[in-house]
mmCIF file with all atom_site columns, C-alpha atoms in Angstrom:
data_model
loop_
_atom_site.group_PDB
_atom_site.id
_atom_site.type_symbol
_atom_site.label_atom_id
_atom_site.label_alt_id
_atom_site.label_comp_id
_atom_site.label_asym_id
_atom_site.label_entity_id
_atom_site.label_seq_id
_atom_site.pdbx_PDB_ins_code
_atom_site.Cartn_x
_atom_site.Cartn_y
_atom_site.Cartn_z
_atom_site.occupancy
_atom_site.B_iso_or_equiv
_atom_site.pdbx_formal_charge
_atom_site.auth_seq_id
_atom_site.auth_comp_id
_atom_site.auth_asym_id
_atom_site.auth_atom_id
_atom_site.pdbx_PDB_model_num
ATOM 1   C CA . UNK A 1 1   ? 210.262 11.885  -47.415 1.00 79.00 ? 1456 UNK A CA 1
ATOM 2   C CA . UNK A 1 2   ? 212.664 11.316  -50.313 1.00 88.00 ? 1457 UNK A CA 1
ATOM 3   C CA . UNK A 1 3   ? 211.494 10.111  -53.789 1.00 93.00 ? 1458 UNK A CA 1
ATOM 4   C CA . UNK A 1 4   ? 212.890 9.533   -57.071 1.00 97.00 ? 1459 UNK A CA 1
ATOM 5   C CA . UNK A 1 5   ? 210.330 9.093   -59.892 1.00 97.00 ? 1460 UNK A CA 1
ATOM 6   C CA . UNK A 1 6   ? 210.935 7.739   -63.282 1.00 98.00 ? 1461 UNK A CA 1
ATOM 7   C CA . UNK A 1 7   ? 208.878 6.069   -65.811 1.00 98.00 ? 1462 UNK A CA 1
ATOM 8   C CA . UNK A 1 8   ? 208.250 2.283   -65.469 1.00 97.00 ? 1463 UNK A CA 1
ATOM 9   C CA . UNK A 1 9   ? 208.693 1.337   -69.151 1.00 98.00 ? 1464 UNK A CA 1
ATOM 10  C CA . UNK A 1 10  ? 209.458 3.082   -72.497 1.00 98.00 ? 1465 UNK A CA 1
ATOM 11  C CA . UNK A 1 11  ? 209.434 1.616   -75.854 1.00 98.00 ? 1466 UNK A CA 1
ATOM 12  C CA . UNK A 1 12  ? 211.587 3.110   -78.866 1.00 98.00 ? 1467 UNK A CA 1
ATOM 13  C CA . UNK A 1 13  ? 212.679 2.029   -82.227 1.00 98.00 ? 1468 UNK A CA 1
ATOM 14  C CA . UNK A 1 14  ? 216.040 1.147   -83.278 1.00 98.00 ? 1469 UNK A CA 1
ATOM 15  C CA . UNK A 1 15  ? 217.999 3.863   -84.587 1.00 98.00 ? 1470 UNK A CA 1
ATOM 16  C CA . UNK A 1 16  ? 215.806 6.475   -83.026 1.00 98.00 ? 1471 UNK A CA 1
ATOM 17  C CA . UNK A 1 17  ? 216.392 8.850   -80.008 1.00 98.00 ? 1472 UNK A CA 1
ATOM 18  C CA . UNK A 1 18  ? 214.972 8.186   -76.460 1.00 98.00 ? 1473 UNK A CA 1
ATOM 19  C CA . UNK A 1 19  ? 214.930 10.477  -73.421 1.00 98.00 ? 1474 UNK A CA 1
ATOM 20  C CA . UNK A 1 20  ? 214.337 8.803   -69.946 1.00 98.00 ? 1475 UNK A CA 1
ATOM 21  C CA . UNK A 1 21  ? 213.192 11.279  -67.307 1.00 98.00 ? 1476 UNK A CA 1
ATOM 22  C CA . UNK A 1 22  ? 214.007 11.278  -63.698 1.00 98.00 ? 1477 UNK A CA 1
ATOM 23  C CA . UNK A 1 23  ? 212.528 13.863  -61.111 1.00 98.00 ? 1478 UNK A CA 1
ATOM 24  C CA . UNK A 1 24  ? 213.808 13.870  -57.500 1.00 98.00 ? 1479 UNK A CA 1
ATOM 25  C CA . UNK A 1 25  ? 212.965 15.148  -54.075 1.00 96.00 ? 1480 UNK A CA 1
ATOM 26  C CA . UNK A 1 26  ? 215.636 14.742  -51.609 1.00 95.00 ? 1481 UNK A CA 1
ATOM 27  C CA . UNK A 1 27  ? 217.153 15.874  -48.689 1.00 92.00 ? 1482 UNK A CA 1
ATOM 28  C CA . UNK A 1 28  ? 220.108 17.565  -50.042 1.00 94.00 ? 1483 UNK A CA 1
ATOM 29  C CA . UNK A 1 29  ? 221.834 17.012  -53.296 1.00 96.00 ? 1484 UNK A CA 1
ATOM 30  C CA . UNK A 1 30  ? 225.543 15.799  -53.940 1.00 95.00 ? 1485 UNK A CA 1
ATOM 31  C CA . UNK A 1 31  ? 225.079 14.645  -57.498 1.00 96.00 ? 1486 UNK A CA 1
ATOM 32  C CA . UNK A 1 32  ? 222.989 12.298  -59.577 1.00 97.00 ? 1487 UNK A CA 1
ATOM 33  C CA . UNK A 1 33  ? 223.866 9.053   -61.254 1.00 97.00 ? 1488 UNK A CA 1
ATOM 34  C CA . UNK A 1 34  ? 222.515 6.965   -64.162 1.00 98.00 ? 1489 UNK A CA 1
ATOM 35  C CA . UNK A 1 35  ? 223.488 3.089   -64.356 1.00 98.00 ? 1490 UNK A CA 1
ATOM 36  C CA . UNK A 1 36  ? 222.265 0.654   -66.976 1.00 98.00 ? 1491 UNK A CA 1
ATOM 37  C CA . UNK A 1 37  ? 221.152 -2.932  -65.947 1.00 97.00 ? 1492 UNK A CA 1
ATOM 38  C CA . UNK A 1 38  ? 220.857 -5.631  -68.647 1.00 96.00 ? 1493 UNK A CA 1
ATOM 39  C CA . UNK A 1 39  ? 218.605 -8.563  -67.890 1.00 94.00 ? 1494 UNK A CA 1
ATOM 40  C CA . UNK A 1 40  ? 220.417 -10.661 -65.372 1.00 89.00 ? 1495 UNK A CA 1
ATOM 41  C CA . UNK A 1 41  ? 223.399 -8.768  -65.422 1.00 92.00 ? 1496 UNK A CA 1
ATOM 42  C CA . UNK A 1 42  ? 224.970 -6.095  -62.837 1.00 93.00 ? 1497 UNK A CA 1
ATOM 43  C CA . UNK A 1 43  ? 224.131 -2.417  -62.917 1.00 95.00 ? 1498 UNK A CA 1
ATOM 44  C CA . UNK A 1 44  ? 226.983 -0.561  -64.539 1.00 96.00 ? 1499 UNK A CA 1
ATOM 45  C CA . UNK A 1 45  ? 227.730 3.140   -64.094 1.00 96.00 ? 1500 UNK A CA 1
ATOM 46  C CA . UNK A 1 46  ? 226.691 5.492   -67.127 1.00 97.00 ? 1501 UNK A CA 1
ATOM 47  C CA . UNK A 1 47  ? 227.144 9.149   -65.843 1.00 96.00 ? 1502 UNK A CA 1
ATOM 48  C CA . UNK A 1 48  ? 227.470 11.543  -62.969 1.00 96.00 ? 1503 UNK A CA 1
ATOM 49  C CA . UNK A 1 49  ? 225.993 15.228  -62.838 1.00 97.00 ? 1504 UNK A CA 1
ATOM 50  C CA . UNK A 1 50  ? 226.439 17.448  -59.976 1.00 96.00 ? 1505 UNK A CA 1
ATOM 51  C CA . UNK A 1 51  ? 226.255 20.678  -61.926 1.00 97.00 ? 1506 UNK A CA 1
ATOM 52  C CA . UNK A 1 52  ? 223.289 21.901  -64.114 1.00 98.00 ? 1507 UNK A CA 1
ATOM 53  C CA . UNK A 1 53  ? 223.734 21.283  -67.843 1.00 97.00 ? 1508 UNK A CA 1
ATOM 54  C CA . UNK A 1 54  ? 224.183 18.522  -70.430 1.00 97.00 ? 1509 UNK A CA 1
ATOM 55  C CA . UNK A 1 55  ? 227.178 16.147  -70.450 1.00 96.00 ? 1510 UNK A CA 1
ATOM 56  C CA . UNK A 1 56  ? 227.825 14.155  -73.246 1.00 96.00 ? 1511 UNK A CA 1
ATOM 57  C CA . UNK A 1 57  ? 229.322 10.684  -73.654 1.00 93.00 ? 1512 UNK A CA 1
ATOM 58  C CA . UNK A 1 58  ? 229.309 9.050   -76.948 1.00 95.00 ? 1513 UNK A CA 1
ATOM 59  C CA . UNK A 1 59  ? 225.711 8.081   -77.756 1.00 97.00 ? 1514 UNK A CA 1
ATOM 60  C CA . UNK A 1 60  ? 224.512 9.072   -74.134 1.00 97.00 ? 1515 UNK A CA 1
ATOM 61  C CA . UNK A 1 61  ? 224.120 12.199  -72.821 1.00 98.00 ? 1516 UNK A CA 1
ATOM 62  C CA . UNK A 1 62  ? 222.854 13.131  -69.285 1.00 98.00 ? 1517 UNK A CA 1
ATOM 63  C CA . UNK A 1 63  ? 221.271 16.461  -68.153 1.00 98.00 ? 1518 UNK A CA 1
ATOM 64  C CA . UNK A 1 64  ? 220.480 17.964  -64.799 1.00 98.00 ? 1519 UNK A CA 1
ATOM 65  C CA . UNK A 1 65  ? 218.292 20.780  -63.763 1.00 98.00 ? 1520 UNK A CA 1
ATOM 66  C CA . UNK A 1 66  ? 219.124 21.393  -59.889 1.00 97.00 ? 1521 UNK A CA 1
ATOM 67  C CA . UNK A 1 67  ? 216.494 23.852  -59.394 1.00 97.00 ? 1522 UNK A CA 1
ATOM 68  C CA . UNK A 1 68  ? 213.867 21.655  -61.019 1.00 97.00 ? 1523 UNK A CA 1
ATOM 69  C CA . UNK A 1 69  ? 214.931 18.509  -59.374 1.00 97.00 ? 1524 UNK A CA 1
ATOM 70  C CA . UNK A 1 70  ? 215.061 16.987  -62.829 1.00 97.00 ? 1525 UNK A CA 1
ATOM 71  C CA . UNK A 1 71  ? 217.353 15.064  -64.746 1.00 98.00 ? 1526 UNK A CA 1
ATOM 72  C CA . UNK A 1 72  ? 217.236 13.056  -67.980 1.00 98.00 ? 1527 UNK A CA 1
ATOM 73  C CA . UNK A 1 73  ? 219.112 10.286  -70.089 1.00 98.00 ? 1528 UNK A CA 1
ATOM 74  C CA . UNK A 1 74  ? 219.257 10.723  -73.597 1.00 98.00 ? 1529 UNK A CA 1
ATOM 75  C CA . UNK A 1 75  ? 220.099 7.809   -75.843 1.00 98.00 ? 1530 UNK A CA 1
ATOM 76  C CA . UNK A 1 76  ? 220.782 8.576   -79.509 1.00 98.00 ? 1531 UNK A CA 1
ATOM 77  C CA . UNK A 1 77  ? 220.951 6.181   -82.502 1.00 98.00 ? 1532 UNK A CA 1
ATOM 78  C CA . UNK A 1 78  ? 219.415 3.408   -80.524 1.00 98.00 ? 1533 UNK A CA 1
ATOM 79  C CA . UNK A 1 79  ? 220.922 0.046   -80.755 1.00 98.00 ? 1534 UNK A CA 1
ATOM 80  C CA . UNK A 1 80  ? 219.014 -3.245  -79.903 1.00 98.00 ? 1535 UNK A CA 1
ATOM 81  C CA . UNK A 1 81  ? 221.789 -3.674  -77.145 1.00 97.00 ? 1536 UNK A CA 1
ATOM 82  C CA . UNK A 1 82  ? 220.533 -0.378  -75.496 1.00 98.00 ? 1537 UNK A CA 1
ATOM 83  C CA . UNK A 1 83  ? 217.326 -2.655  -74.204 1.00 98.00 ? 1538 UNK A CA 1
ATOM 84  C CA . UNK A 1 84  ? 218.074 -2.617  -70.612 1.00 98.00 ? 1539 UNK A CA 1
ATOM 85  C CA . UNK A 1 85  ? 216.786 -0.913  -67.222 1.00 98.00 ? 1540 UNK A CA 1
ATOM 86  C CA . UNK A 1 86  ? 218.052 2.443   -66.553 1.00 98.00 ? 1541 UNK A CA 1
ATOM 87  C CA . UNK A 1 87  ? 218.341 3.493   -63.082 1.00 98.00 ? 1542 UNK A CA 1
ATOM 88  C CA . UNK A 1 88  ? 218.488 6.915   -61.593 1.00 98.00 ? 1543 UNK A CA 1
ATOM 89  C CA . UNK A 1 89  ? 219.781 7.574   -58.091 1.00 97.00 ? 1544 UNK A CA 1
ATOM 90  C CA . UNK A 1 90  ? 220.578 10.893  -56.167 1.00 96.00 ? 1545 UNK A CA 1
ATOM 91  C CA . UNK A 1 91  ? 223.496 11.319  -53.380 1.00 95.00 ? 1546 UNK A CA 1
ATOM 92  C CA . UNK A 1 92  ? 221.524 13.123  -50.649 1.00 93.00 ? 1547 UNK A CA 1
ATOM 93  C CA . UNK A 1 93  ? 223.104 15.501  -48.289 1.00 92.00 ? 1548 UNK A CA 1
ATOM 94  C CA . UNK A 1 94  ? 224.350 12.624  -46.027 1.00 89.00 ? 1549 UNK A CA 1
ATOM 95  C CA . UNK A 1 95  ? 225.917 10.774  -49.081 1.00 89.00 ? 1550 UNK A CA 1
ATOM 96  C CA . UNK A 1 96  ? 223.354 8.150   -49.067 1.00 90.00 ? 1551 UNK A CA 1
ATOM 97  C CA . UNK A 1 97  ? 222.147 6.891   -52.647 1.00 93.00 ? 1552 UNK A CA 1
ATOM 98  C CA . UNK A 1 98  ? 218.344 7.276   -53.211 1.00 95.00 ? 1553 UNK A CA 1
ATOM 99  C CA . UNK A 1 99  ? 217.416 5.173   -56.115 1.00 97.00 ? 1554 UNK A CA 1
ATOM 100 C CA . UNK A 1 100 ? 214.319 5.186   -58.346 1.00 97.00 ? 1555 UNK A CA 1
ATOM 101 C CA . UNK A 1 101 ? 212.739 2.053   -59.335 1.00 97.00 ? 1556 UNK A CA 1
ATOM 102 C CA . UNK A 1 102 ? 214.422 1.971   -62.946 1.00 97.00 ? 1557 UNK A CA 1
ATOM 103 C CA . UNK A 1 103 ? 212.819 2.477   -66.281 1.00 98.00 ? 1558 UNK A CA 1
ATOM 104 C CA . UNK A 1 104 ? 212.829 -0.725  -68.792 1.00 98.00 ? 1559 UNK A CA 1
ATOM 105 C CA . UNK A 1 105 ? 213.691 0.352   -72.125 1.00 98.00 ? 1560 UNK A CA 1
ATOM 106 C CA . UNK A 1 106 ? 212.643 -1.859  -74.713 1.00 98.00 ? 1561 UNK A CA 1
ATOM 107 C CA . UNK A 1 107 ? 213.990 -1.362  -78.347 1.00 98.00 ? 1562 UNK A CA 1
ATOM 108 C CA . UNK A 1 108 ? 212.151 -2.661  -81.482 1.00 97.00 ? 1563 UNK A CA 1
ATOM 109 C CA . UNK A 1 109 ? 213.672 -3.326  -84.893 1.00 95.00 ? 1564 UNK A CA 1
ATOM 110 C CA . UNK B 2 1   ? 239.628 -12.088 -62.046 1.00 53.00 ? 163  UNK B CA 1
ATOM 111 C CA . UNK B 2 2   ? 238.630 -8.567  -61.798 1.00 65.00 ? 164  UNK B CA 1
ATOM 112 C CA . UNK B 2 3   ? 235.502 -6.551  -60.667 1.00 93.00 ? 165  UNK B CA 1
ATOM 113 C CA . UNK B 2 4   ? 232.955 -7.946  -58.194 1.00 96.00 ? 166  UNK B CA 1
ATOM 114 C CA . UNK B 2 5   ? 232.165 -11.718 -58.238 1.00 96.00 ? 167  UNK B CA 1
ATOM 115 C CA . UNK B 2 6   ? 229.077 -13.094 -56.452 1.00 97.00 ? 168  UNK B CA 1
ATOM 116 C CA . UNK B 2 7   ? 228.338 -16.602 -55.686 1.00 97.00 ? 169  UNK B CA 1
ATOM 117 C CA . UNK B 2 8   ? 225.987 -18.730 -55.795 1.00 97.00 ? 170  UNK B CA 1
ATOM 118 C CA . UNK B 2 9   ? 224.248 -16.968 -59.018 1.00 96.00 ? 171  UNK B CA 1
ATOM 119 C CA . UNK B 2 10  ? 221.030 -18.631 -57.973 1.00 96.00 ? 172  UNK B CA 1
ATOM 120 C CA . UNK B 2 11  ? 219.902 -20.371 -54.676 1.00 95.00 ? 173  UNK B CA 1
ATOM 121 C CA . UNK B 2 12  ? 216.660 -22.092 -53.855 1.00 95.00 ? 174  UNK B CA 1
ATOM 122 C CA . UNK B 2 13  ? 215.995 -22.548 -50.175 1.00 92.00 ? 175  UNK B CA 1
ATOM 123 C CA . UNK B 2 14  ? 213.525 -23.664 -47.704 1.00 89.00 ? 176  UNK B CA 1
ATOM 124 C CA . UNK B 2 15  ? 212.149 -21.461 -44.895 1.00 87.00 ? 177  UNK B CA 1
ATOM 125 C CA . UNK B 2 16  ? 214.140 -23.680 -42.404 1.00 87.00 ? 178  UNK B CA 1
ATOM 126 C CA . UNK B 2 17  ? 217.441 -23.700 -44.334 1.00 88.00 ? 179  UNK B CA 1
ATOM 127 C CA . UNK B 2 18  ? 220.751 -21.644 -43.639 1.00 93.00 ? 180  UNK B CA 1
ATOM 128 C CA . UNK B 2 19  ? 222.819 -20.671 -46.538 1.00 95.00 ? 181  UNK B CA 1
ATOM 129 C CA . UNK B 2 20  ? 225.197 -17.983 -47.357 1.00 97.00 ? 182  UNK B CA 1
ATOM 130 C CA . UNK B 2 21  ? 225.905 -15.608 -50.336 1.00 98.00 ? 183  UNK B CA 1
ATOM 131 C CA . UNK B 2 22  ? 229.463 -14.559 -50.810 1.00 98.00 ? 184  UNK B CA 1
ATOM 132 C CA . UNK B 2 23  ? 230.990 -11.516 -52.743 1.00 98.00 ? 185  UNK B CA 1
ATOM 133 C CA . UNK B 2 24  ? 234.459 -11.113 -53.408 1.00 98.00 ? 186  UNK B CA 1
ATOM 134 C CA . UNK B 2 25  ? 235.923 -7.538  -54.998 1.00 97.00 ? 187  UNK B CA 1
ATOM 135 C CA . UNK B 2 26  ? 239.249 -7.445  -56.809 1.00 94.00 ? 188  UNK B CA 1
ATOM 136 C CA . UNK B 2 27  ? 239.496 -3.625  -57.213 1.00 95.00 ? 189  UNK B CA 1
ATOM 137 C CA . UNK B 2 28  ? 241.078 -2.771  -54.052 1.00 94.00 ? 190  UNK B CA 1
ATOM 138 C CA . UNK B 2 29  ? 238.038 -1.032  -52.691 1.00 95.00 ? 191  UNK B CA 1
ATOM 139 C CA . UNK B 2 30  ? 237.405 -0.321  -49.074 1.00 94.00 ? 192  UNK B CA 1
ATOM 140 C CA . UNK B 2 31  ? 233.553 -0.276  -48.826 1.00 95.00 ? 193  UNK B CA 1
ATOM 141 C CA . UNK B 2 32  ? 231.308 -3.079  -49.457 1.00 96.00 ? 194  UNK B CA 1
ATOM 142 C CA . UNK B 2 33  ? 227.618 -3.035  -49.850 1.00 96.00 ? 195  UNK B CA 1
ATOM 143 C CA . UNK B 2 34  ? 224.582 -5.406  -49.846 1.00 97.00 ? 196  UNK B CA 1
ATOM 144 C CA . UNK B 2 35  ? 221.521 -4.212  -51.779 1.00 97.00 ? 197  UNK B CA 1
ATOM 145 C CA . UNK B 2 36  ? 218.036 -5.996  -52.197 1.00 97.00 ? 198  UNK B CA 1
ATOM 146 C CA . UNK B 2 37  ? 216.358 -5.659  -55.872 1.00 96.00 ? 199  UNK B CA 1
ATOM 147 C CA . UNK B 2 38  ? 212.725 -6.619  -56.198 1.00 95.00 ? 200  UNK B CA 1
ATOM 148 C CA . UNK B 2 39  ? 210.922 -6.463  -59.320 1.00 92.00 ? 201  UNK B CA 1
ATOM 149 C CA . UNK B 2 40  ? 209.690 -2.745  -60.051 1.00 89.00 ? 202  UNK B CA 1
ATOM 150 C CA . UNK B 2 41  ? 211.171 -1.380  -57.052 1.00 94.00 ? 203  UNK B CA 1
ATOM 151 C CA . UNK B 2 42  ? 214.078 0.838   -55.973 1.00 95.00 ? 204  UNK B CA 1
ATOM 152 C CA . UNK B 2 43  ? 217.140 -0.934  -54.736 1.00 95.00 ? 205  UNK B CA 1
ATOM 153 C CA . UNK B 2 44  ? 217.073 -1.324  -51.171 1.00 95.00 ? 206  UNK B CA 1
ATOM 154 C CA . UNK B 2 45  ? 220.370 -0.876  -49.236 1.00 95.00 ? 207  UNK B CA 1
ATOM 155 C CA . UNK B 2 46  ? 220.640 -3.481  -46.532 1.00 96.00 ? 208  UNK B CA 1
ATOM 156 C CA . UNK B 2 47  ? 224.466 -3.143  -45.148 1.00 95.00 ? 209  UNK B CA 1
ATOM 157 C CA . UNK B 2 48  ? 227.408 -0.914  -45.696 1.00 95.00 ? 210  UNK B CA 1
ATOM 158 C CA . UNK B 2 49  ? 230.944 -1.823  -44.594 1.00 95.00 ? 211  UNK B CA 1
ATOM 159 C CA . UNK B 2 50  ? 233.476 0.822   -44.648 1.00 92.00 ? 212  UNK B CA 1
ATOM 160 C CA . UNK B 2 51  ? 237.290 -0.424  -44.056 1.00 91.00 ? 213  UNK B CA 1
ATOM 161 C CA . UNK B 2 52  ? 235.850 -3.833  -42.593 1.00 88.00 ? 214  UNK B CA 1
ATOM 162 C CA . UNK B 2 53  ? 233.446 -1.827  -40.057 1.00 89.00 ? 215  UNK B CA 1
ATOM 163 C CA . UNK B 2 54  ? 229.753 -1.746  -40.492 1.00 89.00 ? 216  UNK B CA 1
ATOM 164 C CA . UNK B 2 55  ? 228.446 1.560   -40.828 1.00 86.00 ? 217  UNK B CA 1
ATOM 165 C CA . UNK B 2 56  ? 224.844 1.139   -41.851 1.00 79.00 ? 218  UNK B CA 1
ATOM 166 C CA . UNK B 2 57  ? 222.255 -1.447  -41.020 1.00 79.00 ? 219  UNK B CA 1
ATOM 167 C CA . UNK B 2 58  ? 218.959 -0.249  -42.604 1.00 79.00 ? 220  UNK B CA 1
ATOM 168 C CA . UNK B 2 59  ? 216.514 -1.841  -40.265 1.00 87.00 ? 221  UNK B CA 1
ATOM 169 C CA . UNK B 2 60  ? 217.284 -5.453  -41.933 1.00 94.00 ? 222  UNK B CA 1
ATOM 170 C CA . UNK B 2 61  ? 215.585 -7.974  -40.129 1.00 94.00 ? 223  UNK B CA 1
ATOM 171 C CA . UNK B 2 62  ? 217.869 -10.325 -38.162 1.00 93.00 ? 224  UNK B CA 1
ATOM 172 C CA . UNK B 2 63  ? 217.387 -13.432 -40.316 1.00 95.00 ? 225  UNK B CA 1
ATOM 173 C CA . UNK B 2 64  ? 219.877 -11.645 -42.594 1.00 96.00 ? 226  UNK B CA 1
ATOM 174 C CA . UNK B 2 65  ? 223.573 -11.677 -40.929 1.00 96.00 ? 227  UNK B CA 1
ATOM 175 C CA . UNK B 2 66  ? 226.290 -9.894  -42.793 1.00 96.00 ? 228  UNK B CA 1
ATOM 176 C CA . UNK B 2 67  ? 229.953 -10.717 -42.244 1.00 96.00 ? 229  UNK B CA 1
ATOM 177 C CA . UNK B 2 68  ? 233.072 -8.812  -43.460 1.00 96.00 ? 230  UNK B CA 1
ATOM 178 C CA . UNK B 2 69  ? 236.249 -10.361 -42.752 1.00 95.00 ? 231  UNK B CA 1
ATOM 179 C CA . UNK B 2 70  ? 238.462 -8.142  -44.944 1.00 93.00 ? 232  UNK B CA 1
ATOM 180 C CA . UNK B 2 71  ? 237.850 -5.520  -47.443 1.00 91.00 ? 233  UNK B CA 1
ATOM 181 C CA . UNK B 2 72  ? 237.794 -7.898  -50.333 1.00 95.00 ? 234  UNK B CA 1
ATOM 182 C CA . UNK B 2 73  ? 235.108 -10.307 -48.813 1.00 97.00 ? 235  UNK B CA 1
ATOM 183 C CA . UNK B 2 74  ? 231.710 -9.920  -47.843 1.00 97.00 ? 236  UNK B CA 1
ATOM 184 C CA . UNK B 2 75  ? 229.208 -12.454 -46.960 1.00 98.00 ? 237  UNK B CA 1
ATOM 185 C CA . UNK B 2 76  ? 225.257 -12.423 -46.159 1.00 98.00 ? 238  UNK B CA 1
ATOM 186 C CA . UNK B 2 77  ? 224.321 -15.260 -43.866 1.00 97.00 ? 239  UNK B CA 1
ATOM 187 C CA . UNK B 2 78  ? 220.586 -16.302 -44.402 1.00 96.00 ? 240  UNK B CA 1
ATOM 188 C CA . UNK B 2 79  ? 218.454 -18.279 -41.975 1.00 93.00 ? 241  UNK B CA 1
ATOM 189 C CA . UNK B 2 80  ? 214.598 -18.900 -41.340 1.00 93.00 ? 242  UNK B CA 1
ATOM 190 C CA . UNK B 2 81  ? 213.810 -16.816 -44.413 1.00 93.00 ? 243  UNK B CA 1
ATOM 191 C CA . UNK B 2 82  ? 210.330 -16.116 -45.757 1.00 94.00 ? 244  UNK B CA 1
ATOM 192 C CA . UNK B 2 83  ? 209.046 -16.063 -48.970 1.00 94.00 ? 245  UNK B CA 1
ATOM 193 C CA . UNK B 2 84  ? 208.837 -12.411 -49.360 1.00 95.00 ? 246  UNK B CA 1
ATOM 194 C CA . UNK B 2 85  ? 212.610 -12.407 -48.953 1.00 96.00 ? 247  UNK B CA 1
ATOM 195 C CA . UNK B 2 86  ? 212.784 -13.915 -52.708 1.00 97.00 ? 248  UNK B CA 1
ATOM 196 C CA . UNK B 2 87  ? 214.688 -11.394 -54.591 1.00 97.00 ? 249  UNK B CA 1
ATOM 197 C CA . UNK B 2 88  ? 217.910 -10.470 -56.376 1.00 97.00 ? 250  UNK B CA 1
ATOM 198 C CA . UNK B 2 89  ? 220.703 -9.806  -53.854 1.00 98.00 ? 251  UNK B CA 1
ATOM 199 C CA . UNK B 2 90  ? 223.475 -7.460  -55.219 1.00 97.00 ? 252  UNK B CA 1
ATOM 200 C CA . UNK B 2 91  ? 226.735 -6.844  -53.815 1.00 98.00 ? 253  UNK B CA 1
ATOM 201 C CA . UNK B 2 92  ? 228.722 -3.852  -54.443 1.00 97.00 ? 254  UNK B CA 1
ATOM 202 C CA . UNK B 2 93  ? 231.910 -1.975  -53.744 1.00 96.00 ? 255  UNK B CA 1
ATOM 203 C CA . UNK B 2 94  ? 233.172 1.704   -53.893 1.00 95.00 ? 256  UNK B CA 1
ATOM 204 C CA . UNK B 2 95  ? 236.569 3.347   -53.064 1.00 93.00 ? 257  UNK B CA 1
ATOM 205 C CA . UNK B 2 96  ? 235.008 4.547   -49.694 1.00 88.00 ? 258  UNK B CA 1
ATOM 206 C CA . UNK B 2 97  ? 231.567 4.744   -48.447 1.00 87.00 ? 259  UNK B CA 1
ATOM 207 C CA . UNK B 2 98  ? 230.132 8.247   -48.078 1.00 81.00 ? 260  UNK B CA 1
ATOM 208 C CA . UNK B 2 99  ? 231.765 9.685   -51.177 1.00 81.00 ? 261  UNK B CA 1
ATOM 209 C CA . UNK B 2 100 ? 230.697 10.614  -54.458 1.00 79.00 ? 262  UNK B CA 1
ATOM 210 C CA . UNK B 2 101 ? 232.642 7.537   -56.127 1.00 85.00 ? 263  UNK B CA 1
ATOM 211 C CA . UNK B 2 102 ? 230.533 5.116   -58.454 1.00 92.00 ? 264  UNK B CA 1
ATOM 212 C CA . UNK B 2 103 ? 229.542 1.823   -57.423 1.00 95.00 ? 265  UNK B CA 1
ATOM 213 C CA . UNK B 2 104 ? 230.677 -1.240  -58.816 1.00 96.00 ? 266  UNK B CA 1
ATOM 214 C CA . UNK B 2 105 ? 228.183 -4.059  -58.749 1.00 97.00 ? 267  UNK B CA 1
ATOM 215 C CA . UNK B 2 106 ? 228.354 -7.933  -58.780 1.00 96.00 ? 268  UNK B CA 1
ATOM 216 C CA . UNK B 2 107 ? 225.896 -9.899  -60.898 1.00 95.00 ? 269  UNK B CA 1
ATOM 217 C CA . UNK B 2 108 ? 223.685 -10.707 -58.007 1.00 96.00 ? 270  UNK B CA 1
ATOM 218 C CA . UNK B 2 109 ? 222.421 -13.818 -56.342 1.00 97.00 ? 271  UNK B CA 1
ATOM 219 C CA . UNK B 2 110 ? 219.049 -14.555 -57.346 1.00 97.00 ? 272  UNK B CA 1
ATOM 220 C CA . UNK B 2 111 ? 217.106 -16.085 -54.217 1.00 96.00 ? 273  UNK B CA 1
ATOM 221 C CA . UNK B 2 112 ? 213.927 -17.998 -54.191 1.00 96.00 ? 274  UNK B CA 1
ATOM 222 C CA . UNK B 2 113 ? 212.585 -19.039 -50.685 1.00 94.00 ? 275  UNK B CA 1
ATOM 223 C CA . UNK B 2 114 ? 209.883 -21.635 -51.018 1.00 92.00 ? 276  UNK B CA 1
#
C-alpha cells in the first residue's frame, strides 16, 4: 500500500530552527508537496520538490531524496505565526495525491 | 472575491436532515475536489470534477452526493448522515486534475452530525 509518515506533533522555540520529516512509500513519484494549515484555516501551498536537493524560499526550505523516499521541511528563525500543521503529500504515478496525517508544530516563546 | 469560498463554515445536523455544502472558486480553474479532513488522519479525497465531469469517486457512501453545475461551483449534498461523518469538509481547485499543479483550498465546512 501507499504510505506517508510524518511526526504527529513537534514543539520548538521562537527564533530557533525546526526540521519536519516526511517519509513515503508510494506507487511511483511525480513530486512532493508541503502545505501549511493554520487552525481553522485553509491549507496553503508551501513547496513542491520533484528533483533531489534543497530548495530555499525565504525562511522555509524543502529537501528531497528520492532514493531514500524522504523529505524534510526546514523552518528557520521561527515566529509564533509558524504555529500550524504542516502537511506532506506525494503525487504518485497516477497523479493522485497521497497525504500524510500532518505535523502539528507548536512554537513557544 | 478571490480564491475558494465555502459555505456554510459550520453546520450541525441530525441524522435525518438533508443539507448541502457549497463551494465557489474565482480562480478560473477547471478541476474541483471534495476532501474530508478528520483529526490526526490524512486528507481523504472524496470526489474530483475535471471540466465539470466527475472523474473520481473514492468509494464514498451514497449519503454524500456531489454536484458540479459549472467549473466554478461545486456542491456536496448530505442526507441521512452518521455521527462518524462529523469532520471538516474541504473544497479545493486546481488548473486541471491529474497534473502537478498546486491545490487551492477553501477554509472548509465544519460538519457535526448529532
